[in-house]
């Protein structure tokens, strides 16, 4: 008796799923989103949507892919929803639930959708959470590095070991480290007469920055090895993550290479010791590359295909994508130009806006030879360059936002573009405030965090606007022809 009831419920669920997955809208209207896995419409329950039930895909290759692709894109968030009554019943019928899970999994496999993670939804969710956590860690590491620079703490440790070292634990050990620092150009020309307590502060700042970076290595390597052992990671994902891990290891060497330039005697007695702007820009660019690589990979894991809904929305996204890619490049170049502003201490010059002092363009902007050095070493030119790029960023993001308002596309994409425009305006405001306030640590670090946040939003937008897989496009085209 129980088996016959279970079979009847299963047949009824399949019939309801087939009816729900068949579009019945006019040609001009966007296709409706498929019912969420475990939603009330698919389970026949009056309660809230949940993750207890799984809809089988509609028969046929196009319908099967339509269901499977959406399932692959959003099933990682399924467990956060409340359980429905039907879902509780389905858990008691383990054979039926297993059959439905197998149907959806086979639909994704047969559809040609290339997933970066195998072993099902739980594995995909675990890898996604881990990668987003690593990206957040890199974000915090970049901000901590900015605070270390703004407090002039980066040159407090005069040596470096790849494996790290134990901090001073006794008065004698602290005195030994302090004596090493007294031999550095920064102490002799900037911090002469500094007390031991003041030295401890800048030492701990630099030590925290280094150890926070090493901790990221363990946070990345441990789960990575575990996921490989469990068979979750595909060769494509494994290669990508291995490259990011190698770049992370090289980042420590780049950081010491940068610091070492600040421990050398300046060429002139009137110049304050500081790290090379070229090496600082290399260090920051490498950090940005690691962050963007991890974030992009995390998004690809949890969202194998972009949100679509209809061919009109896909075509609208293609138009915006042509604008979003160059805008993303402008945002990235502007962020890197900020590294040269920091490396030349250009933020402490011309603390006025919109003019630079009494003029719009300083007279010494091209005073260095050869000519190209002005763009990387001349304080006046570096700040002017950053101002121009920041203005170009705000104008380009504004143009992207205005263009998006006239194009029919997914509401989530429009909302994301609006958020990006708001962040660009906030970032310019932070930059002007930082300049006028003579670069306080709080505003300087907020400005750096704003740059990385704006870059994150542009990365998310570009990822969301990417072209859907050919099979998904074929599925949408078939749905339009059938209406």
GROMACS .gro file of C-alpha atoms in nm:
model
  483
    1UNK     CA    1   0.000   0.000   0.000
    2UNK     CA    2   0.277   0.243   0.099
    3UNK     CA    3   0.470   0.177  -0.222
    4UNK     CA    4   0.162   0.246  -0.437
    5UNK     CA    5   0.104   0.581  -0.258
    6UNK     CA    6   0.468   0.677  -0.310
    7UNK     CA    7   0.451   0.588  -0.679
    8UNK     CA    8   0.132   0.792  -0.722
    9UNK     CA    9   0.287   1.095  -0.553
   10UNK     CA   10   0.595   1.066  -0.770
   11UNK     CA   11   0.389   1.049  -1.094
   12UNK     CA   12   0.184   1.348  -0.980
   13UNK     CA   13   0.500   1.548  -0.908
   14UNK     CA   14   0.637   1.470  -1.254
   15UNK     CA   15   0.313   1.581  -1.421
   16UNK     CA   16   0.310   1.906  -1.223
   17UNK     CA   17   0.675   1.972  -1.305
   18UNK     CA   18   0.617   1.918  -1.677
   19UNK     CA   19   0.324   2.162  -1.673
   20UNK     CA   20   0.515   2.425  -1.478
   21UNK     CA   21   0.824   2.409  -1.699
   22UNK     CA   22   0.631   2.469  -2.023
   23UNK     CA   23   0.622   2.843  -2.113
   24UNK     CA   24   0.283   2.986  -2.214
   25UNK     CA   25   0.359   3.356  -2.268
   26UNK     CA   26   0.331   3.572  -2.581
   27UNK     CA   27   0.638   3.610  -2.797
   28UNK     CA   28   0.707   3.964  -2.671
   29UNK     CA   29   0.691   3.878  -2.302
   30UNK     CA   30   0.994   3.750  -2.113
   31UNK     CA   31   0.993   3.383  -2.025
   32UNK     CA   32   0.907   3.315  -1.661
   33UNK     CA   33   1.173   3.188  -1.425
   34UNK     CA   34   1.144   2.822  -1.346
   35UNK     CA   35   1.002   2.725  -1.006
   36UNK     CA   36   1.271   2.720  -0.742
   37UNK     CA   37   1.382   2.379  -0.635
   38UNK     CA   38   1.158   2.280  -0.350
   39UNK     CA   39   0.908   2.566  -0.405
   40UNK     CA   40   0.544   2.547  -0.303
   41UNK     CA   41   0.431   2.532  -0.662
   42UNK     CA   42   0.628   2.216  -0.724
   43UNK     CA   43   0.553   2.045  -0.398
   44UNK     CA   44   0.185   2.118  -0.371
   45UNK     CA   45   0.218   2.260  -0.020
   46UNK     CA   46   0.077   2.579   0.124
   47UNK     CA   47   0.390   2.650   0.331
   48UNK     CA   48   0.697   2.854   0.231
   49UNK     CA   49   0.942   2.737  -0.033
   50UNK     CA   50   1.206   2.493   0.077
   51UNK     CA   51   1.475   2.255  -0.030
   52UNK     CA   52   1.305   1.928   0.049
   53UNK     CA   53   1.172   1.853  -0.300
   54UNK     CA   54   1.351   1.836  -0.634
   55UNK     CA   55   1.172   1.882  -0.965
   56UNK     CA   56   1.261   1.646  -1.248
   57UNK     CA   57   1.346   1.819  -1.575
   58UNK     CA   58   1.094   1.835  -1.856
   59UNK     CA   59   1.136   1.556  -2.111
   60UNK     CA   60   1.337   1.646  -2.417
   61UNK     CA   61   1.691   1.785  -2.448
   62UNK     CA   62   1.600   2.154  -2.438
   63UNK     CA   63   1.366   2.125  -2.142
   64UNK     CA   64   1.605   1.902  -1.956
   65UNK     CA   65   1.887   2.153  -1.992
   66UNK     CA   66   1.664   2.446  -1.897
   67UNK     CA   67   1.581   2.281  -1.568
   68UNK     CA   68   1.928   2.145  -1.506
   69UNK     CA   69   2.112   2.468  -1.580
   70UNK     CA   70   1.899   2.667  -1.340
   71UNK     CA   71   1.939   2.397  -1.084
   72UNK     CA   72   2.316   2.409  -1.123
   73UNK     CA   73   2.320   2.788  -1.091
   74UNK     CA   74   2.112   2.820  -0.777
   75UNK     CA   75   2.102   2.493  -0.588
   76UNK     CA   76   2.392   2.595  -0.363
   77UNK     CA   77   2.157   2.835  -0.184
   78UNK     CA   78   1.881   2.574  -0.149
   79UNK     CA   79   1.960   2.466   0.205
   80UNK     CA   80   1.899   2.814   0.349
   81UNK     CA   81   1.525   2.794   0.272
   82UNK     CA   82   1.270   2.646   0.518
   83UNK     CA   83   1.151   2.290   0.464
   84UNK     CA   84   0.802   2.229   0.327
   85UNK     CA   85   0.549   1.971   0.432
   86UNK     CA   86   0.592   1.782   0.111
   87UNK     CA   87   0.970   1.793   0.160
   88UNK     CA   88   0.931   1.627   0.501
   89UNK     CA   89   0.721   1.355   0.343
   90UNK     CA   90   0.971   1.309   0.062
   91UNK     CA   91   1.254   1.248   0.306
   92UNK     CA   92   1.062   0.948   0.435
   93UNK     CA   93   1.047   0.804   0.085
   94UNK     CA   94   1.420   0.771   0.032
   95UNK     CA   95   1.391   0.572  -0.287
   96UNK     CA   96   1.174   0.835  -0.456
   97UNK     CA   97   1.397   1.125  -0.344
   98UNK     CA   98   1.709   0.946  -0.466
   99UNK     CA   99   1.547   0.890  -0.803
  100UNK     CA  100   1.459   1.258  -0.839
  101UNK     CA  101   1.810   1.368  -0.738
  102UNK     CA  102   1.957   1.129  -0.992
  103UNK     CA  103   1.726   1.263  -1.264
  104UNK     CA  104   1.835   1.624  -1.209
  105UNK     CA  105   2.203   1.531  -1.186
  106UNK     CA  106   2.183   1.331  -1.508
  107UNK     CA  107   2.006   1.624  -1.676
  108UNK     CA  108   2.294   1.856  -1.588
  109UNK     CA  109   2.550   1.602  -1.705
  110UNK     CA  110   2.376   1.535  -2.036
  111UNK     CA  111   2.314   1.904  -2.106
  112UNK     CA  112   2.679   1.984  -2.176
  113UNK     CA  113   2.703   2.229  -1.885
  114UNK     CA  114   3.063   2.230  -1.763
  115UNK     CA  115   3.070   2.239  -1.384
  116UNK     CA  116   3.392   2.316  -1.197
  117UNK     CA  117   3.292   2.099  -0.901
  118UNK     CA  118   3.174   1.738  -0.906
  119UNK     CA  119   2.997   1.521  -0.647
  120UNK     CA  120   2.673   1.718  -0.636
  121UNK     CA  121   2.521   2.027  -0.476
  122UNK     CA  122   2.672   1.989  -0.129
  123UNK     CA  123   3.024   1.973  -0.273
  124UNK     CA  124   2.955   2.277  -0.489
  125UNK     CA  125   2.824   2.468  -0.189
  126UNK     CA  126   3.125   2.374   0.028
  127UNK     CA  127   3.381   2.477  -0.236
  128UNK     CA  128   3.192   2.802  -0.303
  129UNK     CA  129   3.184   2.901   0.064
  130UNK     CA  130   3.555   2.823   0.099
  131UNK     CA  131   3.650   3.035  -0.204
  132UNK     CA  132   3.436   3.329  -0.097
  133UNK     CA  133   3.598   3.307   0.246
  134UNK     CA  134   3.945   3.316   0.086
  135UNK     CA  135   3.845   3.618  -0.123
  136UNK     CA  136   3.724   3.799   0.190
  137UNK     CA  137   4.054   3.714   0.361
  138UNK     CA  138   4.253   3.864   0.072
  139UNK     CA  139   4.032   4.174   0.087
  140UNK     CA  140   4.111   4.219   0.457
  141UNK     CA  141   4.480   4.156   0.388
  142UNK     CA  142   4.489   4.437   0.130
  143UNK     CA  143   4.324   4.677   0.375
  144UNK     CA  144   4.565   4.575   0.653
  145UNK     CA  145   4.854   4.638   0.413
  146UNK     CA  146   4.719   4.985   0.343
  147UNK     CA  147   4.696   5.065   0.714
  148UNK     CA  148   5.051   4.935   0.760
  149UNK     CA  149   5.173   5.174   0.490
  150UNK     CA  150   4.971   5.472   0.617
  151UNK     CA  151   5.111   5.430   0.970
  152UNK     CA  152   5.465   5.404   0.823
  153UNK     CA  153   5.508   5.061   0.977
  154UNK     CA  154   5.621   4.868   0.669
  155UNK     CA  155   5.996   4.921   0.722
  156UNK     CA  156   6.001   4.831   1.092
  157UNK     CA  157   6.115   4.469   1.030
  158UNK     CA  158   6.454   4.474   0.861
  159UNK     CA  159   6.472   4.103   0.772
  160UNK     CA  160   6.241   3.838   0.631
  161UNK     CA  161   6.201   3.461   0.648
  162UNK     CA  162   5.970   3.268   0.419
  163UNK     CA  163   5.841   3.050   0.704
  164UNK     CA  164   5.797   3.344   0.942
  165UNK     CA  165   5.948   3.398   1.284
  166UNK     CA  166   5.846   3.425   1.648
  167UNK     CA  167   5.805   3.787   1.761
  168UNK     CA  168   6.022   3.927   2.044
  169UNK     CA  169   5.907   3.785   2.378
  170UNK     CA  170   6.151   3.952   2.619
  171UNK     CA  171   6.295   4.298   2.679
  172UNK     CA  172   6.631   4.189   2.542
  173UNK     CA  173   6.472   4.054   2.225
  174UNK     CA  174   6.280   4.378   2.175
  175UNK     CA  175   6.594   4.583   2.227
  176UNK     CA  176   6.776   4.370   1.967
  177UNK     CA  177   6.503   4.433   1.708
  178UNK     CA  178   6.503   4.802   1.793
  179UNK     CA  179   6.879   4.821   1.737
  180UNK     CA  180   6.835   4.665   1.393
  181UNK     CA  181   6.575   4.927   1.306
  182UNK     CA  182   6.804   5.209   1.426
  183UNK     CA  183   7.044   5.113   1.146
  184UNK     CA  184   6.778   5.173   0.880
  185UNK     CA  185   6.755   5.497   0.679
  186UNK     CA  186   6.397   5.554   0.797
  187UNK     CA  187   6.501   5.576   1.162
  188UNK     CA  188   6.794   5.802   1.087
  189UNK     CA  189   6.599   6.048   0.869
  190UNK     CA  190   6.237   6.022   0.987
  191UNK     CA  191   6.201   5.855   1.326
  192UNK     CA  192   6.524   5.950   1.503
  193UNK     CA  193   6.464   5.954   1.878
  194UNK     CA  194   6.165   5.717   1.859
  195UNK     CA  195   6.087   5.540   2.188
  196UNK     CA  196   6.078   5.163   2.226
  197UNK     CA  197   5.701   5.170   2.284
  198UNK     CA  198   5.644   5.355   1.957
  199UNK     CA  199   5.867   5.105   1.780
  200UNK     CA  200   5.663   4.817   1.921
  201UNK     CA  201   5.349   4.959   1.760
  202UNK     CA  202   5.491   4.980   1.409
  203UNK     CA  203   5.662   4.642   1.453
  204UNK     CA  204   5.334   4.471   1.551
  205UNK     CA  205   5.157   4.629   1.253
  206UNK     CA  206   5.408   4.489   1.007
  207UNK     CA  207   5.423   4.154   1.188
  208UNK     CA  208   5.042   4.122   1.178
  209UNK     CA  209   5.039   4.196   0.806
  210UNK     CA  210   5.298   3.928   0.735
  211UNK     CA  211   5.137   3.663   0.954
  212UNK     CA  212   4.790   3.738   0.819
  213UNK     CA  213   4.927   3.662   0.472
  214UNK     CA  214   5.084   3.336   0.588
  215UNK     CA  215   4.759   3.236   0.756
  216UNK     CA  216   4.587   3.278   0.421
  217UNK     CA  217   4.824   3.017   0.279
  218UNK     CA  218   4.705   2.760   0.534
  219UNK     CA  219   4.341   2.861   0.485
  220UNK     CA  220   4.382   2.800   0.112
  221UNK     CA  221   4.605   2.492   0.106
  222UNK     CA  222   4.426   2.284   0.374
  223UNK     CA  223   4.073   2.279   0.226
  224UNK     CA  224   4.218   2.262  -0.127
  225UNK     CA  225   4.398   1.938  -0.045
  226UNK     CA  226   4.084   1.802   0.126
  227UNK     CA  227   3.859   1.879  -0.173
  228UNK     CA  228   4.109   1.716  -0.410
  229UNK     CA  229   4.117   1.405  -0.192
  230UNK     CA  230   3.737   1.391  -0.189
  231UNK     CA  231   3.726   1.419  -0.569
  232UNK     CA  232   3.533   1.747  -0.572
  233UNK     CA  233   3.776   1.943  -0.788
  234UNK     CA  234   3.781   1.906  -1.167
  235UNK     CA  235   4.116   1.930  -1.351
  236UNK     CA  236   4.022   2.274  -1.486
  237UNK     CA  237   3.947   2.407  -1.138
  238UNK     CA  238   4.252   2.236  -0.992
  239UNK     CA  239   4.483   2.403  -1.243
  240UNK     CA  240   4.327   2.745  -1.181
  241UNK     CA  241   4.352   2.717  -0.802
  242UNK     CA  242   4.709   2.585  -0.821
  243UNK     CA  243   4.810   2.891  -1.023
  244UNK     CA  244   4.646   3.120  -0.766
  245UNK     CA  245   4.822   2.937  -0.483
  246UNK     CA  246   5.159   2.977  -0.658
  247UNK     CA  247   5.092   3.347  -0.712
  248UNK     CA  248   5.006   3.378  -0.343
  249UNK     CA  249   5.339   3.224  -0.247
  250UNK     CA  250   5.520   3.459  -0.483
  251UNK     CA  251   5.336   3.751  -0.325
  252UNK     CA  252   5.539   3.709  -0.008
  253UNK     CA  253   5.861   3.734  -0.206
  254UNK     CA  254   5.731   4.040  -0.391
  255UNK     CA  255   5.643   4.201  -0.058
  256UNK     CA  256   5.996   4.155   0.076
  257UNK     CA  257   6.142   4.275  -0.255
  258UNK     CA  258   5.934   4.590  -0.208
  259UNK     CA  259   6.033   4.642   0.157
  260UNK     CA  260   6.399   4.589   0.078
  261UNK     CA  261   6.394   4.890  -0.156
  262UNK     CA  262   6.292   5.108   0.139
  263UNK     CA  263   6.585   4.987   0.350
  264UNK     CA  264   6.839   5.124   0.103
  265UNK     CA  265   6.997   5.468   0.140
  266UNK     CA  266   6.818   5.731  -0.074
  267UNK     CA  267   7.015   5.886  -0.356
  268UNK     CA  268   6.975   6.237  -0.208
  269UNK     CA  269   7.001   6.357   0.150
  270UNK     CA  270   6.681   6.559   0.102
  271UNK     CA  271   6.471   6.255   0.008
  272UNK     CA  272   6.283   6.053   0.270
  273UNK     CA  273   6.338   5.679   0.257
  274UNK     CA  274   6.041   5.495   0.107
  275UNK     CA  275   5.977   5.187  -0.099
  276UNK     CA  276   6.005   5.195  -0.476
  277UNK     CA  277   5.673   5.301  -0.635
  278UNK     CA  278   5.729   5.041  -0.906
  279UNK     CA  279   5.766   4.763  -0.651
  280UNK     CA  280   5.471   4.890  -0.448
  281UNK     CA  281   5.257   4.891  -0.763
  282UNK     CA  282   5.373   4.536  -0.843
  283UNK     CA  283   5.284   4.420  -0.491
  284UNK     CA  284   4.939   4.580  -0.502
  285UNK     CA  285   4.866   4.462  -0.857
  286UNK     CA  286   4.957   4.107  -0.759
  287UNK     CA  287   4.725   4.127  -0.459
  288UNK     CA  288   4.443   4.257  -0.679
  289UNK     CA  289   4.506   3.977  -0.931
  290UNK     CA  290   4.486   3.710  -0.658
  291UNK     CA  291   4.167   3.862  -0.518
  292UNK     CA  292   3.998   3.891  -0.858
  293UNK     CA  293   4.104   3.539  -0.954
  294UNK     CA  294   3.960   3.386  -0.638
  295UNK     CA  295   3.638   3.589  -0.657
  296UNK     CA  296   3.582   3.507  -1.025
  297UNK     CA  297   3.641   3.137  -0.958
  298UNK     CA  298   3.402   3.139  -0.663
  299UNK     CA  299   3.132   3.299  -0.879
  300UNK     CA  300   3.193   3.043  -1.153
  301UNK     CA  301   3.154   2.759  -0.903
  302UNK     CA  302   2.818   2.873  -0.765
  303UNK     CA  303   2.684   3.021  -1.091
  304UNK     CA  304   2.798   2.810  -1.390
  305UNK     CA  305   2.557   2.996  -1.620
  306UNK     CA  306   2.446   3.360  -1.594
  307UNK     CA  307   2.083   3.449  -1.515
  308UNK     CA  308   1.881   3.464  -1.836
  309UNK     CA  309   1.500   3.437  -1.833
  310UNK     CA  310   1.441   3.533  -2.198
  311UNK     CA  311   1.623   3.598  -2.522
  312UNK     CA  312   1.545   3.970  -2.490
  313UNK     CA  313   1.735   3.980  -2.161
  314UNK     CA  314   2.023   3.782  -2.312
  315UNK     CA  315   2.050   4.027  -2.602
  316UNK     CA  316   2.033   4.323  -2.363
  317UNK     CA  317   2.312   4.174  -2.152
  318UNK     CA  318   2.526   4.132  -2.466
  319UNK     CA  319   2.490   4.505  -2.544
  320UNK     CA  320   2.586   4.609  -2.190
  321UNK     CA  321   2.877   4.362  -2.185
  322UNK     CA  322   3.043   4.555  -2.470
  323UNK     CA  323   3.044   4.861  -2.245
  324UNK     CA  324   3.117   4.690  -1.912
  325UNK     CA  325   3.446   4.533  -2.018
  326UNK     CA  326   3.624   4.862  -2.108
  327UNK     CA  327   3.474   5.030  -1.801
  328UNK     CA  328   3.620   4.749  -1.588
  329UNK     CA  329   3.959   4.816  -1.745
  330UNK     CA  330   3.936   5.187  -1.656
  331UNK     CA  331   3.845   5.098  -1.297
  332UNK     CA  332   4.141   4.860  -1.270
  333UNK     CA  333   4.390   5.108  -1.419
  334UNK     CA  334   4.268   5.379  -1.182
  335UNK     CA  335   4.317   5.148  -0.884
  336UNK     CA  336   4.674   5.066  -0.993
  337UNK     CA  337   4.752   5.434  -1.045
  338UNK     CA  338   4.668   5.479  -0.676
  339UNK     CA  339   4.968   5.260  -0.595
  340UNK     CA  340   5.197   5.517  -0.760
  341UNK     CA  341   5.025   5.792  -0.564
  342UNK     CA  342   5.106   5.600  -0.245
  343UNK     CA  343   5.458   5.510  -0.355
  344UNK     CA  344   5.547   5.874  -0.425
  345UNK     CA  345   5.356   6.015  -0.123
  346UNK     CA  346   5.169   6.222  -0.379
  347UNK     CA  347   4.865   6.245  -0.155
  348UNK     CA  348   5.052   6.489   0.070
  349UNK     CA  349   5.104   6.735  -0.216
  350UNK     CA  350   4.847   6.971  -0.364
  351UNK     CA  351   4.588   6.920  -0.091
  352UNK     CA  352   4.325   7.123  -0.273
  353UNK     CA  353   4.045   7.047  -0.518
  354UNK     CA  354   3.958   7.089  -0.799
  355UNK     CA  355   4.272   7.295  -0.863
  356UNK     CA  356   4.620   7.171  -0.777
  357UNK     CA  357   4.736   7.461  -0.565
  358UNK     CA  358   4.674   7.781  -0.757
  359UNK     CA  359   4.673   7.621  -1.103
  360UNK     CA  360   4.486   7.349  -1.284
  361UNK     CA  361   4.805   7.184  -1.409
  362UNK     CA  362   5.137   7.230  -1.223
  363UNK     CA  363   5.430   7.365  -1.422
  364UNK     CA  364   5.664   7.075  -1.335
  365UNK     CA  365   5.447   6.791  -1.467
  366UNK     CA  366   5.700   6.707  -1.739
  367UNK     CA  367   6.022   6.810  -1.567
  368UNK     CA  368   6.185   6.464  -1.552
  369UNK     CA  369   6.395   6.294  -1.816
  370UNK     CA  370   6.330   6.062  -1.983
  371UNK     CA  371   5.973   6.178  -2.041
  372UNK     CA  372   5.802   5.853  -1.935
  373UNK     CA  373   5.941   5.879  -1.580
  374UNK     CA  374   5.703   6.164  -1.507
  375UNK     CA  375   5.403   5.931  -1.508
  376UNK     CA  376   5.552   5.707  -1.238
  377UNK     CA  377   5.796   5.917  -1.033
  378UNK     CA  378   5.693   6.282  -1.064
  379UNK     CA  379   5.469   6.370  -0.770
  380UNK     CA  380   5.275   6.636  -0.962
  381UNK     CA  381   5.218   6.418  -1.268
  382UNK     CA  382   5.124   6.110  -1.065
  383UNK     CA  383   4.856   6.298  -0.871
  384UNK     CA  384   4.724   6.472  -1.184
  385UNK     CA  385   4.711   6.137  -1.361
  386UNK     CA  386   4.514   5.983  -1.074
  387UNK     CA  387   4.268   6.273  -1.072
  388UNK     CA  388   4.206   6.237  -1.446
  389UNK     CA  389   4.161   5.860  -1.423
  390UNK     CA  390   3.925   5.891  -1.125
  391UNK     CA  391   3.712   6.140  -1.319
  392UNK     CA  392   3.715   5.910  -1.622
  393UNK     CA  393   3.604   5.621  -1.400
  394UNK     CA  394   3.309   5.814  -1.261
  395UNK     CA  395   3.204   5.936  -1.608
  396UNK     CA  396   3.234   5.590  -1.765
  397UNK     CA  397   3.037   5.420  -1.487
  398UNK     CA  398   2.775   5.696  -1.515
  399UNK     CA  399   2.752   5.634  -1.890
  400UNK     CA  400   2.712   5.261  -1.827
  401UNK     CA  401   2.429   5.330  -1.582
  402UNK     CA  402   2.250   5.563  -1.825
  403UNK     CA  403   2.283   5.313  -2.110
  404UNK     CA  404   2.146   5.032  -1.893
  405UNK     CA  405   1.830   5.228  -1.819
  406UNK     CA  406   1.732   5.216  -2.188
  407UNK     CA  407   1.797   4.845  -2.242
  408UNK     CA  408   1.564   4.557  -2.157
  409UNK     CA  409   1.756   4.309  -1.939
  410UNK     CA  410   1.741   4.113  -1.616
  411UNK     CA  411   1.629   4.332  -1.319
  412UNK     CA  412   1.913   4.194  -1.105
  413UNK     CA  413   2.168   4.319  -1.359
  414UNK     CA  414   2.012   4.666  -1.362
  415UNK     CA  415   2.021   4.675  -0.983
  416UNK     CA  416   2.388   4.573  -0.985
  417UNK     CA  417   2.475   4.851  -1.230
  418UNK     CA  418   2.297   5.101  -1.006
  419UNK     CA  419   2.498   4.982  -0.705
  420UNK     CA  420   2.819   5.016  -0.906
  421UNK     CA  421   2.731   5.373  -1.000
  422UNK     CA  422   2.664   5.459  -0.634
  423UNK     CA  423   2.995   5.302  -0.527
  424UNK     CA  424   3.186   5.498  -0.793
  425UNK     CA  425   3.038   5.825  -0.668
  426UNK     CA  426   3.122   5.732  -0.308
  427UNK     CA  427   3.478   5.639  -0.404
  428UNK     CA  428   3.540   5.976  -0.571
  429UNK     CA  429   3.400   6.150  -0.262
  430UNK     CA  430   3.633   5.946  -0.039
  431UNK     CA  431   3.931   6.033  -0.259
  432UNK     CA  432   3.862   6.406  -0.250
  433UNK     CA  433   3.804   6.395   0.127
  434UNK     CA  434   4.129   6.204   0.182
  435UNK     CA  435   4.321   6.463  -0.019
  436UNK     CA  436   4.168   6.765   0.155
  437UNK     CA  437   4.225   6.610   0.502
  438UNK     CA  438   4.595   6.539   0.432
  439UNK     CA  439   4.553   6.160   0.411
  440UNK     CA  440   4.445   6.051   0.760
  441UNK     CA  441   4.476   5.677   0.821
  442UNK     CA  442   4.101   5.624   0.854
  443UNK     CA  443   4.009   5.794   0.527
  444UNK     CA  444   4.312   5.657   0.342
  445UNK     CA  445   4.227   5.298   0.432
  446UNK     CA  446   3.857   5.360   0.352
  447UNK     CA  447   3.960   5.495   0.010
  448UNK     CA  448   4.164   5.182  -0.058
  449UNK     CA  449   3.876   4.960   0.055
  450UNK     CA  450   3.645   5.158  -0.173
  451UNK     CA  451   3.871   5.094  -0.471
  452UNK     CA  452   3.864   4.720  -0.408
  453UNK     CA  453   3.487   4.725  -0.352
  454UNK     CA  454   3.429   4.907  -0.681
  455UNK     CA  455   3.656   4.659  -0.857
  456UNK     CA  456   3.458   4.372  -0.698
  457UNK     CA  457   3.128   4.513  -0.824
  458UNK     CA  458   3.264   4.551  -1.176
  459UNK     CA  459   3.397   4.195  -1.162
  460UNK     CA  460   3.058   4.066  -1.046
  461UNK     CA  461   2.884   4.264  -1.320
  462UNK     CA  462   3.116   4.132  -1.591
  463UNK     CA  463   3.067   3.776  -1.466
  464UNK     CA  464   2.689   3.815  -1.464
  465UNK     CA  465   2.690   3.960  -1.817
  466UNK     CA  466   2.896   3.680  -1.972
  467UNK     CA  467   2.747   3.486  -2.262
  468UNK     CA  468   2.532   3.185  -2.164
  469UNK     CA  469   2.634   2.837  -2.274
  470UNK     CA  470   2.527   2.733  -2.627
  471UNK     CA  471   2.288   2.471  -2.494
  472UNK     CA  472   2.110   2.723  -2.272
  473UNK     CA  473   2.076   2.962  -2.565
  474UNK     CA  474   1.929   2.681  -2.773
  475UNK     CA  475   1.687   2.604  -2.491
  476UNK     CA  476   1.569   2.966  -2.476
  477UNK     CA  477   1.531   2.984  -2.854
  478UNK     CA  478   1.324   2.665  -2.851
  479UNK     CA  479   1.101   2.807  -2.578
  480UNK     CA  480   1.039   3.122  -2.785
  481UNK     CA  481   0.950   2.921  -3.099
  482UNK     CA  482   0.706   2.706  -2.904
  483UNK     CA  483   0.499   3.008  -2.790
   0.00000   0.00000   0.00000
